[in-house]
Structure formats: structure tokens, C-alpha cells
PDB file of C-alpha atoms in Angstrom:
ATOM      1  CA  UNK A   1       0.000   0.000   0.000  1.00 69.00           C
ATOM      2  CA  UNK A   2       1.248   3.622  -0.962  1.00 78.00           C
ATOM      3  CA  UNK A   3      -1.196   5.013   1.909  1.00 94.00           C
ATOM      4  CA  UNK A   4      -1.422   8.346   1.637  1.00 96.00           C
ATOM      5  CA  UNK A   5       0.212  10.570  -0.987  1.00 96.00           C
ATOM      6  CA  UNK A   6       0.483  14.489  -2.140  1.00 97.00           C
ATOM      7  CA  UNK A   7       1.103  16.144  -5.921  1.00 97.00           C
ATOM      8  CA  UNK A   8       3.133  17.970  -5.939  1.00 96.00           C
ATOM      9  CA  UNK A   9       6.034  18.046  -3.292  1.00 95.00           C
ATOM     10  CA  UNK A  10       6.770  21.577  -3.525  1.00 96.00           C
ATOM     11  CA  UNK A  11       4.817  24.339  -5.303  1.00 96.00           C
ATOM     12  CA  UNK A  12       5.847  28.516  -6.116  1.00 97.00           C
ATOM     13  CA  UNK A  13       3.023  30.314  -6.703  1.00 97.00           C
ATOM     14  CA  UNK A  14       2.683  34.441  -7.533  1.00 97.00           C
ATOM     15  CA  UNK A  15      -0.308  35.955  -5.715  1.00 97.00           C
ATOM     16  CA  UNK A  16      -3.372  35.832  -7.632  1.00 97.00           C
ATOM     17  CA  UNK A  17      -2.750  32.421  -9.477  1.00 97.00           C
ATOM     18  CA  UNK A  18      -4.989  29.490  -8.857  1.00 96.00           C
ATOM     19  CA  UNK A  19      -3.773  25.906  -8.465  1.00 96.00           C
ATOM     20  CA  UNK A  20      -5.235  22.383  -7.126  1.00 97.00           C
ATOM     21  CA  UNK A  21      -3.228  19.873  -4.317  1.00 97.00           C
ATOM     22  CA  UNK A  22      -4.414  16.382  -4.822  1.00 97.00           C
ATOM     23  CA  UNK A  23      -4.363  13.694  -1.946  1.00 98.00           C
ATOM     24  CA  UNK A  24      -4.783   9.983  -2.660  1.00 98.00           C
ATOM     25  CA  UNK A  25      -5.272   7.489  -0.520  1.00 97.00           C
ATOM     26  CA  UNK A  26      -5.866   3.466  -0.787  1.00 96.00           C
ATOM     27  CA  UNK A  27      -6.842   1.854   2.205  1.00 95.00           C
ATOM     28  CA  UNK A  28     -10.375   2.567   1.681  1.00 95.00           C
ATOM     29  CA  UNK A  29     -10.690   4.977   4.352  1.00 95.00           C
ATOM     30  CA  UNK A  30     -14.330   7.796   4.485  1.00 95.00           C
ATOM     31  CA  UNK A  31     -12.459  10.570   5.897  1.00 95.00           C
ATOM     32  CA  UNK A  32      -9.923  12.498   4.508  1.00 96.00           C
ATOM     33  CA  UNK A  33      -9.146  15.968   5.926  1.00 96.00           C
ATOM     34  CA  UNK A  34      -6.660  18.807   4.606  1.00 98.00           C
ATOM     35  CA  UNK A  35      -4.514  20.636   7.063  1.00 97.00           C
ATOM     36  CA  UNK A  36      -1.946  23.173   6.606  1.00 97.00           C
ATOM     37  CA  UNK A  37       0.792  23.417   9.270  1.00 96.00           C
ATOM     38  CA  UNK A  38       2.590  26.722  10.194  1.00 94.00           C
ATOM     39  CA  UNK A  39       5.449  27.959  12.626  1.00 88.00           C
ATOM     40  CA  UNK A  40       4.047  29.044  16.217  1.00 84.00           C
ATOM     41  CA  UNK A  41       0.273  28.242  15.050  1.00 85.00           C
ATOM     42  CA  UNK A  42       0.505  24.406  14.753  1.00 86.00           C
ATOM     43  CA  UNK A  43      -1.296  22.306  12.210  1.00 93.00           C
ATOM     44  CA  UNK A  44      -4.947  23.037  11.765  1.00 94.00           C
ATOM     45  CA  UNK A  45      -7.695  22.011   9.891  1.00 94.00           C
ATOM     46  CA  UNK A  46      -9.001  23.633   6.600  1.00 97.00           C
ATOM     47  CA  UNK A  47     -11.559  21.176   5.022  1.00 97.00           C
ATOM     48  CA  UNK A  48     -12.816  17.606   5.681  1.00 95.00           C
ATOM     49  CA  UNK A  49     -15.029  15.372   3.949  1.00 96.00           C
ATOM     50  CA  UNK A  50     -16.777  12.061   5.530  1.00 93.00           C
ATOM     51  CA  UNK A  51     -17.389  10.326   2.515  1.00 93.00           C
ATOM     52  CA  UNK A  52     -17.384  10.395  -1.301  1.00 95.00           C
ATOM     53  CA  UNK A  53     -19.510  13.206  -2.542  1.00 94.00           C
ATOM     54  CA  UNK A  54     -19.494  15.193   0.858  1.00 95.00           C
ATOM     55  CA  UNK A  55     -17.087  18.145   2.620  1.00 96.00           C
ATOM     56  CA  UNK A  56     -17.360  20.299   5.514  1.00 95.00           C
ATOM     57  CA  UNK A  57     -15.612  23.595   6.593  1.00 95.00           C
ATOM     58  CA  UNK A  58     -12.493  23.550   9.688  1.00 93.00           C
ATOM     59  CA  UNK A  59     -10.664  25.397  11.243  1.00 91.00           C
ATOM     60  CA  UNK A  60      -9.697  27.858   8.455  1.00 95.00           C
ATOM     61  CA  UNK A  61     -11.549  27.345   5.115  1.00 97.00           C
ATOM     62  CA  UNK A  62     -11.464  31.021   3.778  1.00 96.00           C
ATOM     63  CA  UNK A  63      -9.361  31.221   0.089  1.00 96.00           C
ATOM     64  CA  UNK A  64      -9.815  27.350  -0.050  1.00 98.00           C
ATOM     65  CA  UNK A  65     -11.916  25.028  -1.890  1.00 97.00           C
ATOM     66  CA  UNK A  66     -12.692  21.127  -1.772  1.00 97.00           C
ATOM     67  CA  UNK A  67     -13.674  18.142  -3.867  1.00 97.00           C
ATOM     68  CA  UNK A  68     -14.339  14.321  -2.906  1.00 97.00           C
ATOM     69  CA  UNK A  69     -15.818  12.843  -6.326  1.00 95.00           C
ATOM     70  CA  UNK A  70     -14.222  10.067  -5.858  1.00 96.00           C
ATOM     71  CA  UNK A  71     -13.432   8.047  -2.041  1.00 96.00           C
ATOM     72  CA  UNK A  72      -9.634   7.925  -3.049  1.00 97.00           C
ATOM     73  CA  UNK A  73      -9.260  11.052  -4.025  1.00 97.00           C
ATOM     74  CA  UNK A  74      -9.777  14.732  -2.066  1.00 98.00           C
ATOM     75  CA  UNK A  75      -8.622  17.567  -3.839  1.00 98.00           C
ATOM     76  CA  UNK A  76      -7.448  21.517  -1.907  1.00 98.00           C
ATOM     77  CA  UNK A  77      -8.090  24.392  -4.209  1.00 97.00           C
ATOM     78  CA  UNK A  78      -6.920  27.818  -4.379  1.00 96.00           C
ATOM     79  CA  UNK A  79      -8.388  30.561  -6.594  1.00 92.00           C
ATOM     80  CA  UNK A  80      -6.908  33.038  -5.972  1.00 96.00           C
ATOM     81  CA  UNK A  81      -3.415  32.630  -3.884  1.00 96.00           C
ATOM     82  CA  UNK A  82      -2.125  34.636  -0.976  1.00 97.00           C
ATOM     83  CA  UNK A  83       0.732  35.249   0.233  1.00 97.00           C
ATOM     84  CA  UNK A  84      -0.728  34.275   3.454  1.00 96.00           C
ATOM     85  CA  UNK A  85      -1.323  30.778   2.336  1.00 97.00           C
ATOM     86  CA  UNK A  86       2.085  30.093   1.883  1.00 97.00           C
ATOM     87  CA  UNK A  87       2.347  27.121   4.253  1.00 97.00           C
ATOM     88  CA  UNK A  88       2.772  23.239   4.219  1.00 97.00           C
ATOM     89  CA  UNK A  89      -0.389  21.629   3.348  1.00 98.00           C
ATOM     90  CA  UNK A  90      -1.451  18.354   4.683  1.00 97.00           C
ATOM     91  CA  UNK A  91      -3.572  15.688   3.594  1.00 97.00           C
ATOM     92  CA  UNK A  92      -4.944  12.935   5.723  1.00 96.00           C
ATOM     93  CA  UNK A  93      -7.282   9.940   5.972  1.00 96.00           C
ATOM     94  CA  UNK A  94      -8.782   7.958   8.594  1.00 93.00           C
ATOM     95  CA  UNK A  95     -11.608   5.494   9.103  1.00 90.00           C
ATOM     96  CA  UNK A  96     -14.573   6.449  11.020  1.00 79.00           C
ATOM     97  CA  UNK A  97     -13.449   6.850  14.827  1.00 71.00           C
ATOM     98  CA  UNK A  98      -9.803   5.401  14.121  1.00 83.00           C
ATOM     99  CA  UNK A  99      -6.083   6.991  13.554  1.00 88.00           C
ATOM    100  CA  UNK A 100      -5.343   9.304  11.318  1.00 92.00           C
ATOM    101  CA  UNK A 101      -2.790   8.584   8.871  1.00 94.00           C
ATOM    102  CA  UNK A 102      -0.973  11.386   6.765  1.00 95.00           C
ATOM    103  CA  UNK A 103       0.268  12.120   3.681  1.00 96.00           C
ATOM    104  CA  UNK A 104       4.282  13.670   3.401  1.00 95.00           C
ATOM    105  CA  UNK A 105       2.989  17.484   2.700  1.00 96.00           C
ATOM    106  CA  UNK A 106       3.189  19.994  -0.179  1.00 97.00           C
ATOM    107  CA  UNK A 107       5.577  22.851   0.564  1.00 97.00           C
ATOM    108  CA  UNK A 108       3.784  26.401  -0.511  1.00 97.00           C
ATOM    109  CA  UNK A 109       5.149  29.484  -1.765  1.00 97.00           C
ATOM    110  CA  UNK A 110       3.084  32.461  -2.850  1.00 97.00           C
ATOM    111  CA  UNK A 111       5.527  35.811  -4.078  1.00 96.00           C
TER     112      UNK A 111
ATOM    113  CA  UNK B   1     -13.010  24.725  21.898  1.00 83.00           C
ATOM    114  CA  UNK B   2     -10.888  22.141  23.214  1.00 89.00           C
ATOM    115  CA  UNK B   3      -7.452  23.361  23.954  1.00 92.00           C
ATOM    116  CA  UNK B   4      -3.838  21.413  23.873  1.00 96.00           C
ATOM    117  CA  UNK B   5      -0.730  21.867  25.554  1.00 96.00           C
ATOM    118  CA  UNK B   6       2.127  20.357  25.229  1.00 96.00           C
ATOM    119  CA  UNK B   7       5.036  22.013  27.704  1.00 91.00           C
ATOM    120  CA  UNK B   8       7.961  22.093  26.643  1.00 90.00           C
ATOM    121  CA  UNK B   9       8.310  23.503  23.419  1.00 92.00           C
ATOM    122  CA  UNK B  10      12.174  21.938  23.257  1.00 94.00           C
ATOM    123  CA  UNK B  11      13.583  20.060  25.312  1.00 94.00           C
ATOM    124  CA  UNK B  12      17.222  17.834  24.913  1.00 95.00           C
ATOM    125  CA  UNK B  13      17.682  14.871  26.866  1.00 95.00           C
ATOM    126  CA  UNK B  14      21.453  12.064  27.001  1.00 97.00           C
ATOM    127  CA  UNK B  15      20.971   8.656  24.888  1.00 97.00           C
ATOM    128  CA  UNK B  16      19.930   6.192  27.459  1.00 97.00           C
ATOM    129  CA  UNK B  17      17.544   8.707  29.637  1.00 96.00           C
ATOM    130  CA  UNK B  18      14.000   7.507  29.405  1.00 96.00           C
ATOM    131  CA  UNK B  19      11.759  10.382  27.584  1.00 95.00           C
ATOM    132  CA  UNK B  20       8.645  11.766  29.349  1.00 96.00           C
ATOM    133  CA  UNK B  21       6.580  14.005  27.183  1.00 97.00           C
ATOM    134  CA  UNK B  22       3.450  15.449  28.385  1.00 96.00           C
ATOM    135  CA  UNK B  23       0.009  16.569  26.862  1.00 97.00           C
ATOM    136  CA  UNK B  24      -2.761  18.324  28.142  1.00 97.00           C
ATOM    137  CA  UNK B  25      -6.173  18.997  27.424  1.00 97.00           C
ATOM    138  CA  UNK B  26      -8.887  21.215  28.299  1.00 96.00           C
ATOM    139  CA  UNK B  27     -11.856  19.037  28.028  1.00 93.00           C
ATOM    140  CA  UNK B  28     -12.478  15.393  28.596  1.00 92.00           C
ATOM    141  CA  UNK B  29     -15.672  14.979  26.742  1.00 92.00           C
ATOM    142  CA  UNK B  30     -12.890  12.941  24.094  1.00 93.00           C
ATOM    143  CA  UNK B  31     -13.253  10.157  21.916  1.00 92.00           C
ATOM    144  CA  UNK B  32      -9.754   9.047  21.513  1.00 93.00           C
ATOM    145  CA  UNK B  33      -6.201  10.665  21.836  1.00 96.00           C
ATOM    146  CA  UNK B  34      -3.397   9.608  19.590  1.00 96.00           C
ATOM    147  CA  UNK B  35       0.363  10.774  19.506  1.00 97.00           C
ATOM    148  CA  UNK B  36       2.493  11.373  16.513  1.00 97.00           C
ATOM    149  CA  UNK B  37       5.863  11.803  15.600  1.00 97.00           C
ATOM    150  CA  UNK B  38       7.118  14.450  12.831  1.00 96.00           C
ATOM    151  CA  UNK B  39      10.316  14.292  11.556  1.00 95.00           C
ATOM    152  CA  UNK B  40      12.034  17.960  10.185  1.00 91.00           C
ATOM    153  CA  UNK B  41      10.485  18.744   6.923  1.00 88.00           C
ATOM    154  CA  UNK B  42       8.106  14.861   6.656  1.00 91.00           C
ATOM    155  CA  UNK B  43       5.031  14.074   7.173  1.00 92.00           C
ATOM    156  CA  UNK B  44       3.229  12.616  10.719  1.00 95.00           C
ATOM    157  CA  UNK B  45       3.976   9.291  11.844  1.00 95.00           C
ATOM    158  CA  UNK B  46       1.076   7.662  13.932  1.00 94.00           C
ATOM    159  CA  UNK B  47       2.812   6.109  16.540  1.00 96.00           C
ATOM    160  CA  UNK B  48       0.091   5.296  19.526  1.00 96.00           C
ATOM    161  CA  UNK B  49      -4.041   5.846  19.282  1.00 94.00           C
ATOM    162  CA  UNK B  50      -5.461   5.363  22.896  1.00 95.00           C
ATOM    163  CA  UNK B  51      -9.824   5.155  23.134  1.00 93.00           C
ATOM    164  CA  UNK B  52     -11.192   7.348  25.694  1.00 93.00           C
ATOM    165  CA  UNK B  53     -11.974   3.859  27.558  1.00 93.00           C
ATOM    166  CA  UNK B  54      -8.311   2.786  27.454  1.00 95.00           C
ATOM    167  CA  UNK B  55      -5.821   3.858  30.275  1.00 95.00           C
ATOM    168  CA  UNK B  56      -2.496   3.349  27.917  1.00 95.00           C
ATOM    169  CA  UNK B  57      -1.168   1.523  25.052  1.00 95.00           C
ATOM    170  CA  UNK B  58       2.179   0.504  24.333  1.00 96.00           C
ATOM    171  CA  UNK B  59       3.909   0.109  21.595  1.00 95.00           C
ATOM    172  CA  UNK B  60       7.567  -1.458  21.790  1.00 96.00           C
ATOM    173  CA  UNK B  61       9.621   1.071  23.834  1.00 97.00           C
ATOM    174  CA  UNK B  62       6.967   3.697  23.708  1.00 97.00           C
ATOM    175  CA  UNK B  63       4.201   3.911  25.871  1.00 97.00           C
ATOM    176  CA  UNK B  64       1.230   6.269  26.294  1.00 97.00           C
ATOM    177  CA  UNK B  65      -1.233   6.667  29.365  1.00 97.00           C
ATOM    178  CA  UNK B  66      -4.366   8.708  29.544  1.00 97.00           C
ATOM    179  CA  UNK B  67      -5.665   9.925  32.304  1.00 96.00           C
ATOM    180  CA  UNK B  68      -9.492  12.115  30.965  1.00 93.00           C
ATOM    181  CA  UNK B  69     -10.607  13.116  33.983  1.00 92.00           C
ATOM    182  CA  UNK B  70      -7.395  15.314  34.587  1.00 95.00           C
ATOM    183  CA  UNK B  71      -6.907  15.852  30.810  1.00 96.00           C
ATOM    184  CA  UNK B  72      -3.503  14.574  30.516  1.00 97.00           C
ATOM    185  CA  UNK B  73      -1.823  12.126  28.382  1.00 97.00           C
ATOM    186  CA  UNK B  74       1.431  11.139  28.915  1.00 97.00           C
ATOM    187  CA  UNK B  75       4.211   9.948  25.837  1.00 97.00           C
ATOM    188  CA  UNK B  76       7.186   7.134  27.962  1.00 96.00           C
ATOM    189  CA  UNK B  77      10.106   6.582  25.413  1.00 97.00           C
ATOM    190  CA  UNK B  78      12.364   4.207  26.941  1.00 97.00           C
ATOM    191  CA  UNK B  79      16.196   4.138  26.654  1.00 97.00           C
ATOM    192  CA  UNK B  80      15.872   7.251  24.145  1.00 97.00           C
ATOM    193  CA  UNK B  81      18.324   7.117  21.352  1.00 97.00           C
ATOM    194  CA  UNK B  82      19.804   9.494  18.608  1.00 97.00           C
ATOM    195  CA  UNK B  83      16.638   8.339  16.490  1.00 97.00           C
ATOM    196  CA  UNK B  84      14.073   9.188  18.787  1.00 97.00           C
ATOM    197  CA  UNK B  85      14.953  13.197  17.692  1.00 97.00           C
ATOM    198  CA  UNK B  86      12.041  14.038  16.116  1.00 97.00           C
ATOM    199  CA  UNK B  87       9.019  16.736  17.095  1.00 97.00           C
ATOM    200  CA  UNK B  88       6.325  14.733  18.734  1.00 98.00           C
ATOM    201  CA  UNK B  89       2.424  15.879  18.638  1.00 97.00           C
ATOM    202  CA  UNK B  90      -0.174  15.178  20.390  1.00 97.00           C
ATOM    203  CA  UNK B  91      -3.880  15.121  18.847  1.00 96.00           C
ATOM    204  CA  UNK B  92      -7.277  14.699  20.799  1.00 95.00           C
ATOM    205  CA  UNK B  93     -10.711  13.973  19.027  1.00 93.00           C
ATOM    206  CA  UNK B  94     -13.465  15.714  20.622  1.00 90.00           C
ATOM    207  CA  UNK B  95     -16.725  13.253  21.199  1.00 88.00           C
ATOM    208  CA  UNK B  96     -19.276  14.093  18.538  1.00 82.00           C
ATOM    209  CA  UNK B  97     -16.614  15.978  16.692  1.00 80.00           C
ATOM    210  CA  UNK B  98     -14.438  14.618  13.650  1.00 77.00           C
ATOM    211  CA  UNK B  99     -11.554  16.791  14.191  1.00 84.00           C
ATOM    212  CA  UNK B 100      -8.309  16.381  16.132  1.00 90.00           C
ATOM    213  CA  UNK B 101      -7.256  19.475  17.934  1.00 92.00           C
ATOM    214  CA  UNK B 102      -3.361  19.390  17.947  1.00 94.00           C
ATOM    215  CA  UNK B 103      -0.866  20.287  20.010  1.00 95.00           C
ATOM    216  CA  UNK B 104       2.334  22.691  19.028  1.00 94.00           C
ATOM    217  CA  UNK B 105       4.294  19.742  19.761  1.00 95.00           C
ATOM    218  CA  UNK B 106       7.734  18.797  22.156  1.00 95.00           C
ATOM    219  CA  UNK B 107      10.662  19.075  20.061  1.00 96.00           C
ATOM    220  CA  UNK B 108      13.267  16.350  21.243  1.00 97.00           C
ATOM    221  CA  UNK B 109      16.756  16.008  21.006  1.00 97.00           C
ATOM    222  CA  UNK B 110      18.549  13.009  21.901  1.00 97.00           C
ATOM    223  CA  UNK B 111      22.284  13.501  22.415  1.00 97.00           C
ATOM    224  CA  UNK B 112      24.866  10.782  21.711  1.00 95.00           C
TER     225      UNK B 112
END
């Protein structure tokens, strides 16, 4: 099993460009959840989805999107980066009531 | 909003010493605690998930204890080595709630 993995590793964005993060997972697990993890502020929670087809808001959804069309697959949008949103992003996947496991991170730039 | 600490931020300890790393929390209402271990610049590592109606689990030379009512959780490394360097998080699930809240995290160094 590959578990959990992130496209791409490392990403430089300028502000204002858009760009999709795509976790994939395949031990069959409903929830996946998208973190992003910062100096001094911890990791914490952006979007999460419970099953194919569904996602709920975190901690801090604002300048993100999601998408779960498929159970394997949970994709992190940005429309419109920020130079506040460079960070390293997170992906992980669980099933219901049990340990999460996580993916190795995308490193973030936005000039 | 559950809250959790994890004090200290850094702390350095001789191979051989036995590592004691604590987490607290500000609610017990929790479904399950589980510790990680993050590595500079990697991903998490799961490395113990205890149920709210468990007291510890171990795992080879680590063990974890939880104690709800006080809202602690304790991390035991035995016989630390140069290895065991690594940042290590704790993560508590809130009943009804499918979200960990995290910890900042004790960053351990293990000196040869």
C-alpha cells in the first residue's frame, strides 16, 4: 500500500494564481481531511469530507476550496493565492473513529 | 473549543535517559487521543491511538497513558536514542466531533 500521498512536493506560486493539491489514498478509508501546518500556530484544519460526494468547513476554510468525487481522491483548491497561504499543506485519511494517517505534505510558496 | 498543551516547546535529553513528554487537554468529553511523531520537513507518523476507555497503550519502547478526567496524556520513550529526535504531537478527538485538535508539539533532542 502507498497510503497516503500528495502532488506535488513543492509548489511557487505568484499571488493571484490558482492551483489544485491532490491527496490519494488506498486503504479505503471515508475521511480524509486537509490541514496546513505553520510555525508558532501548529497544524490546523481547513476542510474535511466524511465520505465520497461530501465536505465540511475547519478550522480555516477562507481562500480554499474542496472536492471528494471520488473516495480515493480529495482535492485543496486555491483561486486566488495569498501570500498568506504560503504554508505546508497536509492531507490525511482515517476510518470512522480510528487513527489518522498522513500524507508527506506539499511545501507552498506564494511571491 | 478544546485546547492542547504540550510544555515544553524543546527540550534535549542524554541517549539512554527515558523520555517523558506530556500533553494536556482542556476538556475530557474525548473520543480518543493519539500521539504522533514528525520528523524535520516529513510528514506525521502515527505512533500510539489510545480510546477514551483505554488507560495506555504501548507500543515497543513507547508507551502512552491517559488519564481524561485530569486531561492529561502522557508519551514514555524508553532508553531514548539518537533516532528518537524528532518533534512529537499530540492530537485529541473531541466526542461528537471529527476533528483532532493538535498540540504545538515537544521538540526532542537526543544527544549521543
Amino acid at each position: 500500500n502507498a497510503g497516503v500521498t500528495q502532488t506535488p512536493k513543492f509548489r511557487v506560486l505568484k499571488t493571484g494564481q490558482s492551483m489544485t493539491l491532490l491527496c490519494a489514498q488506498d486503504m479505503n478509508h471515508e475521511y480524509m481531511y486537509w490541514y496546513r501546518q505553520d510555525p508558532g500556530m501548529g497544524l490546523r484544519l481547513i476542510h474535511y469530507s466524511v465520505g465520497e460526494g461530501t465536505t465540511a468547513k475547519g478550522e480555516v476554510p477562507d481562500g480554499y476550496n474542496v472536492s471528494r468525487l471520488k473516495k480515493q481522491n480529495f482535492l485543496l483548491g486555491l483561486e486566488s493565492a495569498a501570500p498568506s497561504q504560503t504554508s505546508v499543506y497536509f492531507c490525511a485519511s482515517s476510518f470512522t473513529g480510528r487513527e489518522q494517517y498522513f500524507g508527506p505534505g506539499t511545501r507552498l510558496t506564494v511571491t | 473549543k478544546q485546547e492542547v498543551t504540550q510544555i515544553p516547546a524543546a527540550l534535549s535529553v542524554p541517549e539512554g535517559e527515558n523520555l517523558v513528554l506530556n500533553c494536556s487537554f482542556t476538556d475530557s468529553a474525548i473520543y480518543n487521543l493519539q500521539w504522533f511523531r514528525q520528523d524535520p520537513g516529513k510528514g506525521l507518523t502515527s505512533l500510539l491511538l489510545i480510546q477514551s476507555s483505554q488507560r495506555e497503550q504501548t507500543s515497543g519502547r513507547l508507551n502512552a497513558s491517559l488519564d481524561k478526567s485530569s486531561g492529561r496524556s502522557t508519551l514514555y520513550i524508553a532508553a531514548s536514542q539518537p533516532g528518537d529526535s524528532a518533534t512529537y504531537l499530540c492530537a485529541v478527538r473531541p466526542r461528537g466531533n471529527n476533528r483532532l485538535a493538535f498540540g504545538k508539539g515537544n521538540q526532542v533532542v537526543v544527544i549521543p
